[in-house]
XYZ file of C-alpha atoms in Angstrom:
257
model
C 103.512 130.204 106.937
C 106.279 130.659 104.397
C 108.449 133.769 104.797
C 110.218 135.476 101.943
C 113.498 133.928 103.079
C 112.031 130.447 102.512
C 111.917 130.975 98.751
C 114.433 131.479 95.999
C 113.512 133.636 93.040
C 114.227 132.665 89.461
C 113.329 133.984 86.053
C 112.085 132.177 82.979
C 111.656 133.758 79.573
C 108.102 134.883 80.327
C 107.505 134.981 84.067
C 108.878 134.873 87.597
C 108.441 131.843 89.823
C 108.875 130.918 93.472
C 110.706 127.742 94.415
C 110.493 126.495 98.032
C 113.834 125.364 99.396
C 114.588 122.192 101.315
C 116.382 122.831 104.590
C 118.728 120.162 105.934
C 119.359 119.487 109.605
C 122.155 122.040 109.548
C 119.729 124.687 108.175
C 121.300 124.549 104.721
C 119.097 123.785 101.716
C 119.136 121.719 98.546
C 116.288 121.369 96.075
C 112.512 121.273 96.549
C 110.470 120.782 99.668
C 107.708 118.193 99.582
C 104.553 120.285 100.186
C 102.593 119.726 103.428
C 99.556 118.508 101.455
C 100.349 115.937 98.774
C 98.272 114.952 95.757
C 99.046 111.424 94.577
C 98.488 109.517 91.363
C 98.934 105.858 92.246
C 98.641 103.932 88.988
C 95.736 106.118 87.850
C 93.958 106.265 91.250
C 94.037 109.701 92.893
C 94.548 110.400 96.597
C 95.197 113.447 98.757
C 97.029 113.250 102.062
C 99.807 114.946 104.005
C 103.542 114.486 103.744
C 103.641 113.697 107.479
C 101.205 110.828 106.933
C 103.347 109.355 104.165
C 106.469 109.712 106.316
C 104.877 108.205 109.425
C 107.095 105.104 109.449
C 110.774 105.908 108.783
C 112.362 103.204 106.675
C 109.240 102.516 104.629
C 109.302 103.139 100.891
C 106.765 105.940 101.233
C 108.793 107.682 103.929
C 111.898 107.396 101.785
C 110.089 108.539 98.643
C 108.644 111.656 100.248
C 111.719 112.661 102.181
C 113.635 113.623 99.051
C 112.210 115.188 95.910
C 114.949 113.486 93.897
C 113.117 110.178 94.370
C 109.639 111.198 93.221
C 108.000 111.740 89.834
C 105.065 113.908 88.807
C 102.321 113.351 86.273
C 101.102 115.919 83.733
C 98.855 117.536 86.370
C 101.675 117.946 88.870
C 100.544 115.089 91.128
C 103.224 112.865 92.633
C 103.202 109.620 90.665
C 103.688 106.082 92.027
C 103.918 103.459 89.298
C 101.869 100.771 91.031
C 98.232 99.749 91.041
C 96.297 102.079 93.330
C 93.291 99.812 93.893
C 94.286 98.936 97.465
C 96.282 102.046 98.340
C 93.282 103.504 100.211
C 93.533 100.991 103.097
C 97.276 101.718 103.294
C 96.492 105.416 103.763
C 93.783 104.635 106.326
C 96.331 102.775 108.428
C 98.923 105.540 108.109
C 96.344 108.167 109.085
C 94.618 106.525 112.015
C 95.903 102.993 112.528
C 92.706 101.585 111.027
C 93.069 97.997 109.804
C 91.273 96.715 106.692
C 88.234 94.472 107.075
C 88.171 93.162 103.503
C 90.629 92.355 100.699
C 93.123 91.402 103.409
C 95.557 89.427 101.159
C 95.670 92.254 98.616
C 96.335 94.910 101.266
C 98.965 92.613 102.788
C 100.842 92.529 99.476
C 100.738 96.327 99.280
C 101.993 96.662 102.863
C 104.878 94.353 101.987
C 105.665 96.341 98.838
C 105.721 99.678 100.678
C 107.659 98.016 103.541
C 105.302 99.256 106.257
C 106.515 96.735 108.813
C 104.020 97.411 111.656
C 101.102 96.919 109.252
C 102.667 93.771 107.781
C 102.998 92.306 111.273
C 99.406 93.159 112.228
C 98.043 91.649 109.023
C 100.105 88.494 109.517
C 98.284 87.960 112.802
C 94.914 87.947 111.002
C 93.481 84.494 110.213
C 93.288 85.213 106.472
C 97.041 85.792 106.313
C 98.356 83.646 109.142
C 97.192 80.374 107.613
C 98.045 80.990 103.976
C 101.060 83.282 104.235
C 102.695 82.384 107.535
C 101.952 78.804 108.627
C 101.932 77.359 105.080
C 105.027 79.319 104.093
C 106.923 78.094 107.149
C 105.969 74.512 106.293
C 107.134 74.837 102.678
C 110.438 76.365 103.759
C 111.078 73.051 105.536
C 110.453 70.984 102.400
C 113.859 70.609 100.702
C 113.985 72.031 97.171
C 110.301 72.982 97.097
C 110.628 76.061 94.876
C 113.105 74.392 92.535
C 110.843 71.341 92.141
C 107.869 73.576 91.413
C 109.791 75.353 88.665
C 110.952 72.047 87.196
C 107.385 70.685 87.124
C 106.202 73.664 85.099
C 109.129 73.373 82.676
C 108.475 69.672 82.097
C 104.754 70.246 81.572
C 105.361 73.071 79.091
C 107.853 70.977 77.133
C 105.291 68.192 76.725
C 102.503 70.637 75.844
C 103.938 71.377 72.394
C 102.029 68.489 70.794
C 99.302 67.782 73.341
C 96.184 69.280 74.885
C 97.257 67.977 78.282
C 100.596 67.122 79.803
C 101.405 65.150 82.925
C 104.220 65.235 85.455
C 105.015 62.297 87.710
C 105.568 63.217 91.369
C 106.823 61.185 94.305
C 105.988 62.693 97.699
C 107.447 61.168 100.859
C 106.997 62.610 104.346
C 109.489 60.454 106.269
C 112.695 58.518 105.683
C 110.629 55.348 106.061
C 108.362 56.513 103.217
C 111.446 57.177 101.103
C 112.708 53.639 101.738
C 109.401 52.227 100.437
C 109.881 54.191 97.198
C 113.566 53.446 96.608
C 113.078 50.465 94.279
C 110.372 52.201 92.230
C 112.604 55.256 91.838
C 115.473 53.047 90.634
C 113.201 51.543 87.977
C 112.179 54.989 86.776
C 115.804 56.079 86.636
C 116.778 52.976 84.657
C 113.964 53.705 82.188
C 115.164 57.344 81.972
C 111.782 58.616 83.114
C 111.658 61.894 84.968
C 109.991 62.046 88.375
C 109.889 65.026 90.739
C 110.519 64.015 94.341
C 109.310 66.065 97.309
C 110.514 65.279 100.816
C 111.105 63.916 103.272
C 110.362 66.810 105.664
C 110.391 67.127 109.438
C 107.117 68.894 110.155
C 103.569 67.801 110.925
C 101.723 68.394 107.611
C 100.852 65.279 105.646
C 101.521 64.377 102.014
C 98.115 65.674 100.915
C 98.955 69.048 102.490
C 102.111 69.175 100.400
C 100.297 68.177 97.208
C 97.568 70.756 97.818
C 100.259 73.408 98.248
C 101.921 72.366 94.989
C 98.593 72.622 93.183
C 97.832 75.996 94.789
C 101.197 77.493 93.868
C 101.059 76.240 90.279
C 97.537 77.596 89.854
C 98.733 80.933 91.250
C 101.004 81.137 88.191
C 97.945 80.878 85.932
C 98.057 77.160 85.065
C 95.108 74.754 85.166
C 96.243 71.661 87.040
C 94.804 68.682 88.901
C 96.426 65.727 90.635
C 95.579 62.156 91.569
C 97.257 58.876 92.395
C 99.477 57.622 89.617
C 97.485 55.290 87.359
C 98.778 51.861 86.322
C 98.846 53.135 82.761
C 101.335 55.840 83.737
C 103.533 53.816 86.090
C 103.125 50.797 88.319
C 105.067 51.363 91.567
C 106.358 48.461 93.582
C 104.079 47.059 96.337
C 103.904 49.404 99.292
C 104.863 52.455 97.237
C 101.642 53.280 95.367
C 100.453 55.818 97.956
C 103.523 57.980 97.314
C 103.278 58.410 93.525
C 100.989 60.979 91.903
C 100.324 62.459 88.487
C 99.846 66.203 88.066
C 97.811 66.896 84.922
C 98.199 70.268 83.196
C 95.375 71.202 80.799
C 96.298 73.741 78.108
C 93.156 74.189 76.029
């Protein structure tokens, strides 16, 4: 229960109001208290919970947000506003309330847990098969492929540059898993360089996944950016690699319309 000493009194032009004070650890006060029961507007989705629930994990964004009124905003109805899609905020609250883990939309909830920096939930979700394969094992593999992200960005830039006058655009890729593979491709790469033709080279890398695993990952990550792309072995019409090198050259085809 609030006592009279827990409130400061102020006067507006037309009425009196009560303002709850925030007490610090030294029993001093500064500003507003977050109320025990909190109404939330998360990107247009409405939730009701307690401040203790939101502050359950110190260091998370929610704990930080609802530990100081200076870091929160309110909508026109007085609800605390979080400017993020609220579609998957419900499972986040369920975990904060009772430790309940989601049984569906696992990747989407995982992204929200990462955003709100709820580390125990992130770790639990990463142990689930839906996340472990796609977000953990695959990510660890790609971190061991030199220049993967930079090559991906360059592929998209090259494809977009060619798309100005074409329905489709293609990007030549050389993927080599080992140093021995790279040696097989050396002469073909020299020919391409002499002809001033651009080729994106992936590898070599020192992990188990094969070339097809790498190419599938490239396709997956490009499609995740909204592009329509396929890949296949490089055709003779595009480029004729030297003997022994054909299995390492591929064409990624971007379709624009």
